[in-house]
mmCIF file with all atom_site columns, C-alpha atoms in Angstrom:
data_model
loop_
_atom_site.group_PDB
_atom_site.id
_atom_site.type_symbol
_atom_site.label_atom_id
_atom_site.label_alt_id
_atom_site.label_comp_id
_atom_site.label_asym_id
_atom_site.label_entity_id
_atom_site.label_seq_id
_atom_site.pdbx_PDB_ins_code
_atom_site.Cartn_x
_atom_site.Cartn_y
_atom_site.Cartn_z
_atom_site.occupancy
_atom_site.B_iso_or_equiv
_atom_site.pdbx_formal_charge
_atom_site.auth_seq_id
_atom_site.auth_comp_id
_atom_site.auth_asym_id
_atom_site.auth_atom_id
_atom_site.pdbx_PDB_model_num
ATOM 1   C CA . UNK A 1 1   ? -66.664 85.204  101.470 1.00 0.00 ? 13  UNK A CA 1
ATOM 2   C CA . UNK A 1 2   ? -66.093 86.061  97.828  1.00 0.00 ? 14  UNK A CA 1
ATOM 3   C CA . UNK A 1 3   ? -62.430 85.108  97.852  1.00 0.00 ? 15  UNK A CA 1
ATOM 4   C CA . UNK A 1 4   ? -59.766 87.172  96.127  1.00 0.00 ? 16  UNK A CA 1
ATOM 5   C CA . UNK A 1 5   ? -61.261 89.231  93.309  1.00 0.00 ? 17  UNK A CA 1
ATOM 6   C CA . UNK A 1 6   ? -59.285 90.210  90.239  1.00 0.00 ? 18  UNK A CA 1
ATOM 7   C CA . UNK A 1 7   ? -60.389 92.474  87.444  1.00 0.00 ? 19  UNK A CA 1
ATOM 8   C CA . UNK A 1 8   ? -60.438 92.405  84.529  1.00 0.00 ? 20  UNK A CA 1
ATOM 9   C CA . UNK A 1 9   ? -60.336 88.665  83.856  1.00 0.00 ? 21  UNK A CA 1
ATOM 10  C CA . UNK A 1 10  ? -58.975 89.254  80.373  1.00 0.00 ? 22  UNK A CA 1
ATOM 11  C CA . UNK A 1 11  ? -57.171 92.234  78.910  1.00 0.00 ? 23  UNK A CA 1
ATOM 12  C CA . UNK A 1 12  ? -55.799 92.749  75.436  1.00 0.00 ? 24  UNK A CA 1
ATOM 13  C CA . UNK A 1 13  ? -53.462 95.667  74.804  1.00 0.00 ? 25  UNK A CA 1
ATOM 14  C CA . UNK A 1 14  ? -51.425 96.870  71.896  1.00 0.00 ? 26  UNK A CA 1
ATOM 15  C CA . UNK A 1 15  ? -47.660 97.023  72.168  1.00 0.00 ? 27  UNK A CA 1
ATOM 16  C CA . UNK A 1 16  ? -46.653 100.218 73.952  1.00 0.00 ? 28  UNK A CA 1
ATOM 17  C CA . UNK A 1 17  ? -49.943 100.741 75.761  1.00 0.00 ? 29  UNK A CA 1
ATOM 18  C CA . UNK A 1 18  ? -50.431 100.761 79.520  1.00 0.00 ? 30  UNK A CA 1
ATOM 19  C CA . UNK A 1 19  ? -52.228 98.017  81.468  1.00 0.00 ? 31  UNK A CA 1
ATOM 20  C CA . UNK A 1 20  ? -53.576 98.270  85.004  1.00 0.00 ? 32  UNK A CA 1
ATOM 21  C CA . UNK A 1 21  ? -54.648 95.150  86.839  1.00 0.00 ? 33  UNK A CA 1
ATOM 22  C CA . UNK A 1 22  ? -56.759 95.226  89.993  1.00 0.00 ? 34  UNK A CA 1
ATOM 23  C CA . UNK A 1 23  ? -56.895 92.955  93.011  1.00 0.00 ? 35  UNK A CA 1
ATOM 24  C CA . UNK A 1 24  ? -59.263 92.948  95.971  1.00 0.00 ? 36  UNK A CA 1
ATOM 25  C CA . UNK A 1 25  ? -57.941 90.712  98.775  1.00 0.00 ? 37  UNK A CA 1
ATOM 26  C CA . UNK A 1 26  ? -60.051 88.641  101.123 1.00 0.00 ? 38  UNK A CA 1
ATOM 27  C CA . UNK A 1 27  ? -61.541 90.934  103.764 1.00 0.00 ? 39  UNK A CA 1
ATOM 28  C CA . UNK A 1 28  ? -59.342 91.019  106.850 1.00 0.00 ? 40  UNK A CA 1
ATOM 29  C CA . UNK A 1 29  ? -56.236 89.689  105.134 1.00 0.00 ? 41  UNK A CA 1
ATOM 30  C CA . UNK A 1 30  ? -53.147 91.736  105.825 1.00 0.00 ? 42  UNK A CA 1
ATOM 31  C CA . UNK A 1 31  ? -50.905 90.659  102.964 1.00 0.00 ? 43  UNK A CA 1
ATOM 32  C CA . UNK A 1 32  ? -51.301 90.855  99.189  1.00 0.00 ? 44  UNK A CA 1
ATOM 33  C CA . UNK A 1 33  ? -49.034 89.050  96.744  1.00 0.00 ? 45  UNK A CA 1
ATOM 34  C CA . UNK A 1 34  ? -48.637 89.336  92.974  1.00 0.00 ? 46  UNK A CA 1
ATOM 35  C CA . UNK A 1 35  ? -47.386 86.452  90.803  1.00 0.00 ? 47  UNK A CA 1
ATOM 36  C CA . UNK A 1 36  ? -47.419 85.786  87.083  1.00 0.00 ? 48  UNK A CA 1
ATOM 37  C CA . UNK A 1 37  ? -47.699 82.533  85.176  1.00 0.00 ? 49  UNK A CA 1
ATOM 38  C CA . UNK A 1 38  ? -46.368 81.724  81.730  1.00 0.00 ? 50  UNK A CA 1
ATOM 39  C CA . UNK A 1 39  ? -45.843 78.445  79.938  1.00 0.00 ? 51  UNK A CA 1
ATOM 40  C CA . UNK A 1 40  ? -42.084 79.001  79.785  1.00 0.00 ? 52  UNK A CA 1
ATOM 41  C CA . UNK A 1 41  ? -41.337 80.443  83.241  1.00 0.00 ? 53  UNK A CA 1
ATOM 42  C CA . UNK A 1 42  ? -44.127 78.850  85.247  1.00 0.00 ? 54  UNK A CA 1
ATOM 43  C CA . UNK A 1 43  ? -45.344 80.652  88.360  1.00 0.00 ? 55  UNK A CA 1
ATOM 44  C CA . UNK A 1 44  ? -43.104 83.542  89.382  1.00 0.00 ? 56  UNK A CA 1
ATOM 45  C CA . UNK A 1 45  ? -43.285 85.836  92.362  1.00 0.00 ? 57  UNK A CA 1
ATOM 46  C CA . UNK A 1 46  ? -43.422 89.554  91.601  1.00 0.00 ? 58  UNK A CA 1
ATOM 47  C CA . UNK A 1 47  ? -44.056 91.567  94.759  1.00 0.00 ? 59  UNK A CA 1
ATOM 48  C CA . UNK A 1 48  ? -45.987 91.736  98.024  1.00 0.00 ? 60  UNK A CA 1
ATOM 49  C CA . UNK A 1 49  ? -47.442 94.129  100.557 1.00 0.00 ? 61  UNK A CA 1
ATOM 50  C CA . UNK A 1 50  ? -48.146 93.687  104.225 1.00 0.00 ? 62  UNK A CA 1
ATOM 51  C CA . UNK A 1 51  ? -50.497 96.120  105.925 1.00 0.00 ? 63  UNK A CA 1
ATOM 52  C CA . UNK A 1 52  ? -50.329 98.137  102.696 1.00 0.00 ? 64  UNK A CA 1
ATOM 53  C CA . UNK A 1 53  ? -46.551 98.612  102.961 1.00 0.00 ? 65  UNK A CA 1
ATOM 54  C CA . UNK A 1 54  ? -44.314 97.213  100.189 1.00 0.00 ? 66  UNK A CA 1
ATOM 55  C CA . UNK A 1 55  ? -42.221 94.398  101.685 1.00 0.00 ? 67  UNK A CA 1
ATOM 56  C CA . UNK A 1 56  ? -40.515 92.551  98.853  1.00 0.00 ? 68  UNK A CA 1
ATOM 57  C CA . UNK A 1 57  ? -40.442 93.589  95.193  1.00 0.00 ? 69  UNK A CA 1
ATOM 58  C CA . UNK A 1 58  ? -37.496 91.429  94.227  1.00 0.00 ? 70  UNK A CA 1
ATOM 59  C CA . UNK A 1 59  ? -39.431 89.695  91.467  1.00 0.00 ? 71  UNK A CA 1
ATOM 60  C CA . UNK A 1 60  ? -40.603 92.833  89.712  1.00 0.00 ? 72  UNK A CA 1
ATOM 61  C CA . UNK A 1 61  ? -38.996 93.769  86.420  1.00 0.00 ? 73  UNK A CA 1
ATOM 62  C CA . UNK A 1 62  ? -37.099 96.977  87.175  1.00 0.00 ? 74  UNK A CA 1
ATOM 63  C CA . UNK A 1 63  ? -38.588 98.931  84.318  1.00 0.00 ? 75  UNK A CA 1
ATOM 64  C CA . UNK A 1 64  ? -42.202 99.478  83.351  1.00 0.00 ? 76  UNK A CA 1
ATOM 65  C CA . UNK A 1 65  ? -43.736 97.503  86.266  1.00 0.00 ? 77  UNK A CA 1
ATOM 66  C CA . UNK A 1 66  ? -45.085 99.102  89.426  1.00 0.00 ? 78  UNK A CA 1
ATOM 67  C CA . UNK A 1 67  ? -47.489 98.032  92.157  1.00 0.00 ? 79  UNK A CA 1
ATOM 68  C CA . UNK A 1 68  ? -49.414 99.983  94.746  1.00 0.00 ? 80  UNK A CA 1
ATOM 69  C CA . UNK A 1 69  ? -51.729 99.256  97.626  1.00 0.00 ? 81  UNK A CA 1
ATOM 70  C CA . UNK A 1 70  ? -53.469 102.549 98.414  1.00 0.00 ? 82  UNK A CA 1
ATOM 71  C CA . UNK A 1 71  ? -55.858 101.003 100.929 1.00 0.00 ? 83  UNK A CA 1
ATOM 72  C CA . UNK A 1 72  ? -56.487 97.653  102.595 1.00 0.00 ? 84  UNK A CA 1
ATOM 73  C CA . UNK A 1 73  ? -59.182 96.681  100.118 1.00 0.00 ? 85  UNK A CA 1
ATOM 74  C CA . UNK A 1 74  ? -57.291 96.818  96.855  1.00 0.00 ? 86  UNK A CA 1
ATOM 75  C CA . UNK A 1 75  ? -53.951 96.631  95.113  1.00 0.00 ? 87  UNK A CA 1
ATOM 76  C CA . UNK A 1 76  ? -52.988 97.488  91.542  1.00 0.00 ? 88  UNK A CA 1
ATOM 77  C CA . UNK A 1 77  ? -50.268 96.251  89.235  1.00 0.00 ? 89  UNK A CA 1
ATOM 78  C CA . UNK A 1 78  ? -49.419 98.680  86.453  1.00 0.00 ? 90  UNK A CA 1
ATOM 79  C CA . UNK A 1 79  ? -47.393 97.835  83.375  1.00 0.00 ? 91  UNK A CA 1
ATOM 80  C CA . UNK A 1 80  ? -46.295 100.766 81.242  1.00 0.00 ? 92  UNK A CA 1
ATOM 81  C CA . UNK A 1 81  ? -45.401 100.453 77.586  1.00 0.00 ? 93  UNK A CA 1
ATOM 82  C CA . UNK A 1 82  ? -46.485 96.805  77.447  1.00 0.00 ? 94  UNK A CA 1
ATOM 83  C CA . UNK A 1 83  ? -44.435 94.387  75.372  1.00 0.00 ? 95  UNK A CA 1
ATOM 84  C CA . UNK A 1 84  ? -45.428 90.996  73.915  1.00 0.00 ? 96  UNK A CA 1
ATOM 85  C CA . UNK A 1 85  ? -43.227 89.252  76.509  1.00 0.00 ? 97  UNK A CA 1
ATOM 86  C CA . UNK A 1 86  ? -45.457 90.716  79.248  1.00 0.00 ? 98  UNK A CA 1
ATOM 87  C CA . UNK A 1 87  ? -48.261 88.432  78.060  1.00 0.00 ? 99  UNK A CA 1
ATOM 88  C CA . UNK A 1 88  ? -49.085 86.137  80.977  1.00 0.00 ? 100 UNK A CA 1
ATOM 89  C CA . UNK A 1 89  ? -51.692 85.326  83.582  1.00 0.00 ? 101 UNK A CA 1
ATOM 90  C CA . UNK A 1 90  ? -51.209 87.691  86.520  1.00 0.00 ? 102 UNK A CA 1
ATOM 91  C CA . UNK A 1 91  ? -52.309 86.185  89.815  1.00 0.00 ? 103 UNK A CA 1
ATOM 92  C CA . UNK A 1 92  ? -53.041 87.966  93.061  1.00 0.00 ? 104 UNK A CA 1
ATOM 93  C CA . UNK A 1 93  ? -53.090 86.192  96.421  1.00 0.00 ? 105 UNK A CA 1
ATOM 94  C CA . UNK A 1 94  ? -53.843 87.282  99.955  1.00 0.00 ? 106 UNK A CA 1
ATOM 95  C CA . UNK A 1 95  ? -53.097 85.904  103.402 1.00 0.00 ? 107 UNK A CA 1
ATOM 96  C CA . UNK A 1 96  ? -53.281 86.678  107.093 1.00 0.00 ? 108 UNK A CA 1
ATOM 97  C CA . UNK A 1 97  ? -49.499 87.059  107.136 1.00 0.00 ? 109 UNK A CA 1
ATOM 98  C CA . UNK A 1 98  ? -48.202 88.982  110.125 1.00 0.00 ? 110 UNK A CA 1
ATOM 99  C CA . UNK A 1 99  ? -44.646 89.907  110.952 1.00 0.00 ? 111 UNK A CA 1
ATOM 100 C CA . UNK A 1 100 ? -42.560 86.820  111.627 1.00 0.00 ? 112 UNK A CA 1
ATOM 101 C CA . UNK A 1 101 ? -45.309 84.250  111.127 1.00 0.00 ? 113 UNK A CA 1
ATOM 102 C CA . UNK A 1 102 ? -46.239 82.427  107.968 1.00 0.00 ? 114 UNK A CA 1
ATOM 103 C CA . UNK A 1 103 ? -49.806 82.074  106.663 1.00 0.00 ? 115 UNK A CA 1
ATOM 104 C CA . UNK A 1 104 ? -51.661 80.253  103.917 1.00 0.00 ? 116 UNK A CA 1
ATOM 105 C CA . UNK A 1 105 ? -52.077 82.143  100.653 1.00 0.00 ? 117 UNK A CA 1
ATOM 106 C CA . UNK A 1 106 ? -55.349 82.162  98.709  1.00 0.00 ? 118 UNK A CA 1
ATOM 107 C CA . UNK A 1 107 ? -55.339 83.009  95.033  1.00 0.00 ? 119 UNK A CA 1
ATOM 108 C CA . UNK A 1 108 ? -57.679 84.929  92.788  1.00 0.00 ? 120 UNK A CA 1
ATOM 109 C CA . UNK A 1 109 ? -58.744 83.682  89.350  1.00 0.00 ? 121 UNK A CA 1
ATOM 110 C CA . UNK A 1 110 ? -56.079 85.745  87.593  1.00 0.00 ? 122 UNK A CA 1
ATOM 111 C CA . UNK A 1 111 ? -56.036 88.308  84.816  1.00 0.00 ? 123 UNK A CA 1
ATOM 112 C CA . UNK A 1 112 ? -54.944 87.019  81.426  1.00 0.00 ? 124 UNK A CA 1
ATOM 113 C CA . UNK A 1 113 ? -52.989 89.796  79.722  1.00 0.00 ? 125 UNK A CA 1
ATOM 114 C CA . UNK A 1 114 ? -52.359 89.534  76.002  1.00 0.00 ? 126 UNK A CA 1
ATOM 115 C CA . UNK A 1 115 ? -50.078 92.103  74.370  1.00 0.00 ? 127 UNK A CA 1
ATOM 116 C CA . UNK A 1 116 ? -50.394 92.168  70.612  1.00 0.00 ? 128 UNK A CA 1
ATOM 117 C CA . UNK B 2 1   ? -33.579 78.569  89.484  1.00 0.00 ? 18  UNK B CA 1
ATOM 118 C CA . UNK B 2 2   ? -34.551 75.044  90.459  1.00 0.00 ? 19  UNK B CA 1
ATOM 119 C CA . UNK B 2 3   ? -35.238 75.820  94.088  1.00 0.00 ? 20  UNK B CA 1
ATOM 120 C CA . UNK B 2 4   ? -38.294 73.584  93.993  1.00 0.00 ? 21  UNK B CA 1
ATOM 121 C CA . UNK B 2 5   ? -38.080 70.448  91.872  1.00 0.00 ? 22  UNK B CA 1
ATOM 122 C CA . UNK B 2 6   ? -41.378 68.723  91.273  1.00 0.00 ? 23  UNK B CA 1
ATOM 123 C CA . UNK B 2 7   ? -41.813 65.213  89.905  1.00 0.00 ? 24  UNK B CA 1
ATOM 124 C CA . UNK B 2 8   ? -43.131 63.681  87.813  1.00 0.00 ? 25  UNK B CA 1
ATOM 125 C CA . UNK B 2 9   ? -43.881 66.404  85.285  1.00 0.00 ? 26  UNK B CA 1
ATOM 126 C CA . UNK B 2 10  ? -46.802 64.421  83.875  1.00 0.00 ? 27  UNK B CA 1
ATOM 127 C CA . UNK B 2 11  ? -48.769 61.396  84.981  1.00 0.00 ? 28  UNK B CA 1
ATOM 128 C CA . UNK B 2 12  ? -51.642 59.283  83.661  1.00 0.00 ? 29  UNK B CA 1
ATOM 129 C CA . UNK B 2 13  ? -53.600 57.266  86.194  1.00 0.00 ? 30  UNK B CA 1
ATOM 130 C CA . UNK B 2 14  ? -56.288 54.689  85.789  1.00 0.00 ? 31  UNK B CA 1
ATOM 131 C CA . UNK B 2 15  ? -59.387 55.597  87.742  1.00 0.00 ? 32  UNK B CA 1
ATOM 132 C CA . UNK B 2 16  ? -59.299 53.941  91.159  1.00 0.00 ? 33  UNK B CA 1
ATOM 133 C CA . UNK B 2 17  ? -55.520 53.656  91.411  1.00 0.00 ? 34  UNK B CA 1
ATOM 134 C CA . UNK B 2 18  ? -53.067 55.416  93.730  1.00 0.00 ? 35  UNK B CA 1
ATOM 135 C CA . UNK B 2 19  ? -50.044 57.597  93.118  1.00 0.00 ? 36  UNK B CA 1
ATOM 136 C CA . UNK B 2 20  ? -47.635 60.016  94.741  1.00 0.00 ? 37  UNK B CA 1
ATOM 137 C CA . UNK B 2 21  ? -46.225 63.362  93.668  1.00 0.00 ? 38  UNK B CA 1
ATOM 138 C CA . UNK B 2 22  ? -43.045 64.762  95.131  1.00 0.00 ? 39  UNK B CA 1
ATOM 139 C CA . UNK B 2 23  ? -41.250 68.063  95.604  1.00 0.00 ? 40  UNK B CA 1
ATOM 140 C CA . UNK B 2 24  ? -37.623 68.462  96.609  1.00 0.00 ? 41  UNK B CA 1
ATOM 141 C CA . UNK B 2 25  ? -36.427 71.782  97.987  1.00 0.00 ? 42  UNK B CA 1
ATOM 142 C CA . UNK B 2 26  ? -32.989 73.360  97.696  1.00 0.00 ? 43  UNK B CA 1
ATOM 143 C CA . UNK B 2 27  ? -33.967 76.308  99.892  1.00 0.00 ? 44  UNK B CA 1
ATOM 144 C CA . UNK B 2 28  ? -34.562 76.282  103.640 1.00 0.00 ? 45  UNK B CA 1
ATOM 145 C CA . UNK B 2 29  ? -38.324 75.786  103.671 1.00 0.00 ? 46  UNK B CA 1
ATOM 146 C CA . UNK B 2 30  ? -40.593 76.763  106.546 1.00 0.00 ? 47  UNK B CA 1
ATOM 147 C CA . UNK B 2 31  ? -43.990 75.890  105.088 1.00 0.00 ? 48  UNK B CA 1
ATOM 148 C CA . UNK B 2 32  ? -45.326 74.119  101.994 1.00 0.00 ? 49  UNK B CA 1
ATOM 149 C CA . UNK B 2 33  ? -48.549 74.599  100.091 1.00 0.00 ? 50  UNK B CA 1
ATOM 150 C CA . UNK B 2 34  ? -50.099 72.247  97.525  1.00 0.00 ? 51  UNK B CA 1
ATOM 151 C CA . UNK B 2 35  ? -52.510 73.522  94.897  1.00 0.00 ? 52  UNK B CA 1
ATOM 152 C CA . UNK B 2 36  ? -54.602 72.037  92.112  1.00 0.00 ? 53  UNK B CA 1
ATOM 153 C CA . UNK B 2 37  ? -55.002 74.248  89.058  1.00 0.00 ? 54  UNK B CA 1
ATOM 154 C CA . UNK B 2 38  ? -58.247 73.461  87.280  1.00 0.00 ? 55  UNK B CA 1
ATOM 155 C CA . UNK B 2 39  ? -58.826 73.806  83.528  1.00 0.00 ? 56  UNK B CA 1
ATOM 156 C CA . UNK B 2 40  ? -60.119 77.364  84.044  1.00 0.00 ? 57  UNK B CA 1
ATOM 157 C CA . UNK B 2 41  ? -56.783 78.269  85.626  1.00 0.00 ? 58  UNK B CA 1
ATOM 158 C CA . UNK B 2 42  ? -57.895 78.761  89.216  1.00 0.00 ? 59  UNK B CA 1
ATOM 159 C CA . UNK B 2 43  ? -55.495 77.606  91.933  1.00 0.00 ? 60  UNK B CA 1
ATOM 160 C CA . UNK B 2 44  ? -57.373 75.640  94.550  1.00 0.00 ? 61  UNK B CA 1
ATOM 161 C CA . UNK B 2 45  ? -55.775 75.150  97.943  1.00 0.00 ? 62  UNK B CA 1
ATOM 162 C CA . UNK B 2 46  ? -55.206 71.535  98.898  1.00 0.00 ? 63  UNK B CA 1
ATOM 163 C CA . UNK B 2 47  ? -52.821 71.656  101.856 1.00 0.00 ? 64  UNK B CA 1
ATOM 164 C CA . UNK B 2 48  ? -50.877 74.141  103.940 1.00 0.00 ? 65  UNK B CA 1
ATOM 165 C CA . UNK B 2 49  ? -48.143 72.333  105.841 1.00 0.00 ? 66  UNK B CA 1
ATOM 166 C CA . UNK B 2 50  ? -45.634 72.960  108.535 1.00 0.00 ? 67  UNK B CA 1
ATOM 167 C CA . UNK B 2 51  ? -43.401 69.897  109.044 1.00 0.00 ? 68  UNK B CA 1
ATOM 168 C CA . UNK B 2 52  ? -45.703 66.928  109.462 1.00 0.00 ? 69  UNK B CA 1
ATOM 169 C CA . UNK B 2 53  ? -48.577 65.179  107.726 1.00 0.00 ? 70  UNK B CA 1
ATOM 170 C CA . UNK B 2 54  ? -52.148 66.155  106.869 1.00 0.00 ? 71  UNK B CA 1
ATOM 171 C CA . UNK B 2 55  ? -54.943 64.145  105.344 1.00 0.00 ? 72  UNK B CA 1
ATOM 172 C CA . UNK B 2 56  ? -58.117 65.253  103.586 1.00 0.00 ? 73  UNK B CA 1
ATOM 173 C CA . UNK B 2 57  ? -60.338 62.601  102.089 1.00 0.00 ? 74  UNK B CA 1
ATOM 174 C CA . UNK B 2 58  ? -58.407 60.709  99.436  1.00 0.00 ? 75  UNK B CA 1
ATOM 175 C CA . UNK B 2 59  ? -55.445 63.090  99.649  1.00 0.00 ? 76  UNK B CA 1
ATOM 176 C CA . UNK B 2 60  ? -52.575 62.928  102.099 1.00 0.00 ? 77  UNK B CA 1
ATOM 177 C CA . UNK B 2 61  ? -49.536 65.185  102.222 1.00 0.00 ? 78  UNK B CA 1
ATOM 178 C CA . UNK B 2 62  ? -46.289 65.146  104.159 1.00 0.00 ? 79  UNK B CA 1
ATOM 179 C CA . UNK B 2 63  ? -43.640 67.821  104.598 1.00 0.00 ? 80  UNK B CA 1
ATOM 180 C CA . UNK B 2 64  ? -40.267 66.612  105.858 1.00 0.00 ? 81  UNK B CA 1
ATOM 181 C CA . UNK B 2 65  ? -38.182 69.714  106.574 1.00 0.00 ? 82  UNK B CA 1
ATOM 182 C CA . UNK B 2 66  ? -35.050 67.803  107.658 1.00 0.00 ? 83  UNK B CA 1
ATOM 183 C CA . UNK B 2 67  ? -34.818 65.992  104.335 1.00 0.00 ? 84  UNK B CA 1
ATOM 184 C CA . UNK B 2 68  ? -36.235 68.931  102.362 1.00 0.00 ? 85  UNK B CA 1
ATOM 185 C CA . UNK B 2 69  ? -39.109 67.274  100.547 1.00 0.00 ? 86  UNK B CA 1
ATOM 186 C CA . UNK B 2 70  ? -42.868 67.067  100.447 1.00 0.00 ? 87  UNK B CA 1
ATOM 187 C CA . UNK B 2 71  ? -45.171 64.443  98.988  1.00 0.00 ? 88  UNK B CA 1
ATOM 188 C CA . UNK B 2 72  ? -48.801 64.395  97.929  1.00 0.00 ? 89  UNK B CA 1
ATOM 189 C CA . UNK B 2 73  ? -50.501 60.991  97.862  1.00 0.00 ? 90  UNK B CA 1
ATOM 190 C CA . UNK B 2 74  ? -53.666 60.472  95.847  1.00 0.00 ? 91  UNK B CA 1
ATOM 191 C CA . UNK B 2 75  ? -55.704 57.419  96.754  1.00 0.00 ? 92  UNK B CA 1
ATOM 192 C CA . UNK B 2 76  ? -58.466 55.936  94.567  1.00 0.00 ? 93  UNK B CA 1
ATOM 193 C CA . UNK B 2 77  ? -58.005 58.504  91.805  1.00 0.00 ? 94  UNK B CA 1
ATOM 194 C CA . UNK B 2 78  ? -61.195 59.964  90.305  1.00 0.00 ? 95  UNK B CA 1
ATOM 195 C CA . UNK B 2 79  ? -61.783 61.769  87.023  1.00 0.00 ? 96  UNK B CA 1
ATOM 196 C CA . UNK B 2 80  ? -62.235 65.073  88.857  1.00 0.00 ? 97  UNK B CA 1
ATOM 197 C CA . UNK B 2 81  ? -58.671 64.797  90.225  1.00 0.00 ? 98  UNK B CA 1
ATOM 198 C CA . UNK B 2 82  ? -57.356 65.647  86.747  1.00 0.00 ? 99  UNK B CA 1
ATOM 199 C CA . UNK B 2 83  ? -55.479 68.933  86.482  1.00 0.00 ? 100 UNK B CA 1
ATOM 200 C CA . UNK B 2 84  ? -52.092 70.395  87.281  1.00 0.00 ? 101 UNK B CA 1
ATOM 201 C CA . UNK B 2 85  ? -50.744 70.031  90.799  1.00 0.00 ? 102 UNK B CA 1
ATOM 202 C CA . UNK B 2 86  ? -48.284 72.586  92.140  1.00 0.00 ? 103 UNK B CA 1
ATOM 203 C CA . UNK B 2 87  ? -46.243 72.583  95.287  1.00 0.00 ? 104 UNK B CA 1
ATOM 204 C CA . UNK B 2 88  ? -44.906 75.850  96.651  1.00 0.00 ? 105 UNK B CA 1
ATOM 205 C CA . UNK B 2 89  ? -42.312 76.489  99.321  1.00 0.00 ? 106 UNK B CA 1
ATOM 206 C CA . UNK B 2 90  ? -42.101 79.461  101.619 1.00 0.00 ? 107 UNK B CA 1
ATOM 207 C CA . UNK B 2 91  ? -38.654 80.169  102.908 1.00 0.00 ? 108 UNK B CA 1
ATOM 208 C CA . UNK B 2 92  ? -35.237 80.869  101.541 1.00 0.00 ? 109 UNK B CA 1
ATOM 209 C CA . UNK B 2 93  ? -33.949 84.365  102.005 1.00 0.00 ? 110 UNK B CA 1
ATOM 210 C CA . UNK B 2 94  ? -37.361 86.007  102.247 1.00 0.00 ? 111 UNK B CA 1
ATOM 211 C CA . UNK B 2 95  ? -40.388 84.878  104.195 1.00 0.00 ? 112 UNK B CA 1
ATOM 212 C CA . UNK B 2 96  ? -43.759 85.451  102.642 1.00 0.00 ? 113 UNK B CA 1
ATOM 213 C CA . UNK B 2 97  ? -43.135 84.788  98.959  1.00 0.00 ? 114 UNK B CA 1
ATOM 214 C CA . UNK B 2 98  ? -43.837 81.333  97.546  1.00 0.00 ? 115 UNK B CA 1
ATOM 215 C CA . UNK B 2 99  ? -41.382 79.461  95.314  1.00 0.00 ? 116 UNK B CA 1
ATOM 216 C CA . UNK B 2 100 ? -43.350 77.228  92.971  1.00 0.00 ? 117 UNK B CA 1
ATOM 217 C CA . UNK B 2 101 ? -42.461 73.931  91.384  1.00 0.00 ? 118 UNK B CA 1
ATOM 218 C CA . UNK B 2 102 ? -43.055 73.445  87.667  1.00 0.00 ? 119 UNK B CA 1
ATOM 219 C CA . UNK B 2 103 ? -46.178 71.374  88.273  1.00 0.00 ? 120 UNK B CA 1
ATOM 220 C CA . UNK B 2 104 ? -47.378 67.813  87.660  1.00 0.00 ? 121 UNK B CA 1
ATOM 221 C CA . UNK B 2 105 ? -49.977 67.434  84.936  1.00 0.00 ? 122 UNK B CA 1
ATOM 222 C CA . UNK B 2 106 ? -52.290 64.606  86.025  1.00 0.00 ? 123 UNK B CA 1
ATOM 223 C CA . UNK B 2 107 ? -54.796 62.896  83.767  1.00 0.00 ? 124 UNK B CA 1
ATOM 224 C CA . UNK B 2 108 ? -57.124 60.320  85.262  1.00 0.00 ? 125 UNK B CA 1
ATOM 225 C CA . UNK B 2 109 ? -58.373 57.841  82.698  1.00 0.00 ? 126 UNK B CA 1
ATOM 226 C CA . UNK B 2 110 ? -61.715 56.002  83.027  1.00 0.00 ? 127 UNK B CA 1
#
């Protein structure tokens, strides 16, 4: 089991450019979560999908951020017109979460995004 | 907000000694996870807890849902235990998402 895979591991963009981050969950896991980590804010929830459907996007900035899960094997987080304050480590996690029951989350290695 | 308060924020331990980390929750918490973030930044799973206690080697963790706290005990600390420990609570108004504490930075000294 390769665990949660995230690509790229590092990404540098110029201010105003677009960044797309990829996540491949553990095979068989039904839920995918996105978090980001900064020194100032710590670990923050962004959004999650269950069985590819968006369930909770309450942590997503309302502008410029979007997430999709087109199939059960990958999810993407897209940031349009990146700003320096978007610089962070973006973490993806997956779990066997089913409706009404909790499940352990397993994290990928993260993508470190640097916006110059 | 401070839905999960983790203490202490930093800790130095002599190799071979014991210590305890704690998280207090201000949200209704159903499950708790503990992670160790290594120097490369990867979050390694330590414990997944419903109310109760689990033990794994030199680590032991308890989640008390009635009093809204969880503890992580480290026995006979080793150099490889160094890193940042995070607790995370699932619960509040939305199941699924984790609410993280700010972390405890642990350094084990030879």
